[in-house]
Amino acid sequence: MVTEAAAARIKELLSTKDKPYLKIGVRTRGCNGMTYTMNYAGDDEKGKFDEVVEANGVKVIIAGPALMHVIGTKMDYVHDRLRSEFVFENPNAKGECGCGESFNV
């Protein structure tokens, strides 16, 4: 799920690029095992097992290998005096590192 705040920020970011999608994946990294990746993507960058999700007017590609790790995850965008960042609330995560950058399932 992509919140309205996240969708607004994604639209803003995509408007500066020649890419119609934001592609989300996971990779091994960090002190707790996995971290989220986000890249701009075009139609030619959709993999055979990737899933396209449309929410609040934006299209997000979920990389095939990440699907099982991000099912049910809520993507939000937080902007306050201390930070401006995308935040992932993953109900499948069994643990996170102290800074919240990495997780395990």
CSV table of C-alpha atoms in Angstrom, one decimal:
chain,number,residue,atom,x,y,z
A,1,MET,CA,0.0,0.0,0.0
A,2,VAL,CA,1.2,3.5,-0.9
A,3,THR,CA,-0.1,6.3,1.3
A,4,GLU,CA,-1.2,9.6,-0.2
A,5,ALA,CA,1.9,11.3,1.2
A,6,ALA,CA,4.2,8.7,-0.4
A,7,ALA,CA,2.3,8.9,-3.7
A,8,ALA,CA,2.6,12.7,-3.8
A,9,ARG,CA,6.3,12.5,-3.2
A,10,ILE,CA,6.7,9.8,-5.8
A,11,LYS,CA,4.8,11.9,-8.4
A,12,GLU,CA,7.1,14.8,-7.6
A,13,LEU,CA,10.2,12.7,-8.0
A,14,LEU,CA,9.0,11.1,-11.2
A,15,SER,CA,8.1,14.4,-12.8
A,16,THR,CA,11.8,15.3,-12.9
A,17,LYS,CA,12.7,12.0,-14.6
A,18,ASP,CA,11.9,10.3,-17.9
A,19,LYS,CA,10.7,7.2,-16.1
A,20,PRO,CA,7.0,6.3,-15.4
A,21,TYR,CA,7.7,4.0,-12.4
A,22,LEU,CA,9.4,3.7,-9.1
A,23,LYS,CA,10.8,0.2,-8.7
A,24,ILE,CA,11.1,-1.2,-5.2
A,25,GLY,CA,13.2,-4.2,-4.3
A,26,VAL,CA,15.2,-5.6,-1.4
A,27,ARG,CA,18.9,-6.6,-1.1
A,28,THR,CA,21.1,-8.1,1.5
A,29,ARG,CA,22.6,-5.2,3.5
A,30,GLY,CA,22.7,-3.6,6.9
A,31,CYS,CA,23.1,-5.0,10.4
A,32,ASN,CA,19.8,-6.9,10.3
A,33,GLY,CA,19.9,-8.6,6.9
A,34,MET,CA,17.8,-6.8,4.3
A,35,THR,CA,17.2,-3.2,3.1
A,36,TYR,CA,14.8,-1.7,0.7
A,37,THR,CA,16.0,-0.4,-2.7
A,38,MET,CA,14.2,2.3,-4.8
A,39,ASN,CA,15.1,3.1,-8.4
A,40,TYR,CA,13.4,4.9,-11.3
A,41,ALA,CA,12.3,2.5,-14.0
A,42,GLY,CA,10.9,2.5,-17.5
A,43,ASP,CA,8.7,-0.1,-19.3
A,44,ASP,CA,11.8,-1.9,-20.5
A,45,GLU,CA,12.9,-2.4,-16.9
A,46,LYS,CA,10.0,-4.5,-15.8
A,47,GLY,CA,11.1,-8.1,-15.2
A,48,LYS,CA,9.1,-11.2,-16.0
A,49,PHE,CA,8.2,-11.8,-12.4
A,50,ASP,CA,7.8,-8.1,-11.3
A,51,GLU,CA,4.5,-6.9,-10.1
A,52,VAL,CA,3.1,-3.5,-11.0
A,53,VAL,CA,1.0,-1.9,-8.3
A,54,GLU,CA,-1.1,1.3,-8.9
A,55,ALA,CA,-2.1,3.3,-5.8
A,56,ASN,CA,-3.1,6.9,-5.3
A,57,GLY,CA,-2.3,7.7,-8.9
A,58,VAL,CA,1.2,6.3,-9.0
A,59,LYS,CA,2.6,3.1,-10.5
A,60,VAL,CA,5.2,1.2,-8.5
A,61,ILE,CA,7.0,-1.9,-9.7
A,62,ILE,CA,7.8,-4.5,-7.0
A,63,ALA,CA,10.8,-6.5,-8.1
A,64,GLY,CA,10.0,-10.2,-8.3
A,65,PRO,CA,12.5,-11.4,-5.8
A,66,ALA,CA,11.2,-8.9,-3.3
A,67,LEU,CA,7.5,-9.8,-3.5
A,68,MET,CA,7.5,-12.3,-0.6
A,69,HIS,CA,9.4,-9.9,1.6
A,70,VAL,CA,7.1,-6.8,1.0
A,71,ILE,CA,3.6,-8.3,0.9
A,72,GLY,CA,1.4,-6.2,3.1
A,73,THR,CA,3.9,-3.4,3.5
A,74,LYS,CA,2.8,0.2,3.8
A,75,MET,CA,5.0,2.8,2.2
A,76,ASP,CA,4.7,6.3,3.6
A,77,TYR,CA,6.6,9.5,3.3
A,78,VAL,CA,7.5,11.5,6.3
A,79,HIS,CA,8.7,15.1,6.2
A,80,ASP,CA,9.3,17.0,9.4
A,81,ARG,CA,12.0,19.1,11.0
A,82,LEU,CA,14.3,16.2,11.5
A,83,ARG,CA,13.9,14.1,8.4
A,84,SER,CA,12.4,13.7,4.9
A,85,GLU,CA,12.2,10.0,4.0
A,86,PHE,CA,10.2,7.1,2.8
A,87,VAL,CA,9.2,4.8,5.6
A,88,PHE,CA,8.2,1.2,5.2
A,89,GLU,CA,5.9,-0.5,7.8
A,90,ASN,CA,6.3,-4.2,7.1
A,91,PRO,CA,4.1,-6.6,9.0
A,92,ASN,CA,6.3,-9.5,7.9
A,93,ALA,CA,9.5,-8.0,9.5
A,94,LYS,CA,10.6,-10.0,12.6
A,95,GLY,CA,13.2,-7.4,13.5
A,96,GLU,CA,14.8,-4.1,12.5
A,97,CYS,CA,18.1,-2.5,13.3
A,98,GLY,CA,18.2,0.5,15.7
A,99,CYS,CA,18.2,3.1,12.9
A,100,GLY,CA,15.4,1.3,11.0
A,101,GLU,CA,17.4,1.0,7.7
A,102,SER,CA,17.5,-2.8,7.6
A,103,PHE,CA,15.1,-5.6,8.6
A,104,ASN,CA,14.7,-9.4,8.6
A,105,VAL,CA,11.8,-11.7,7.9
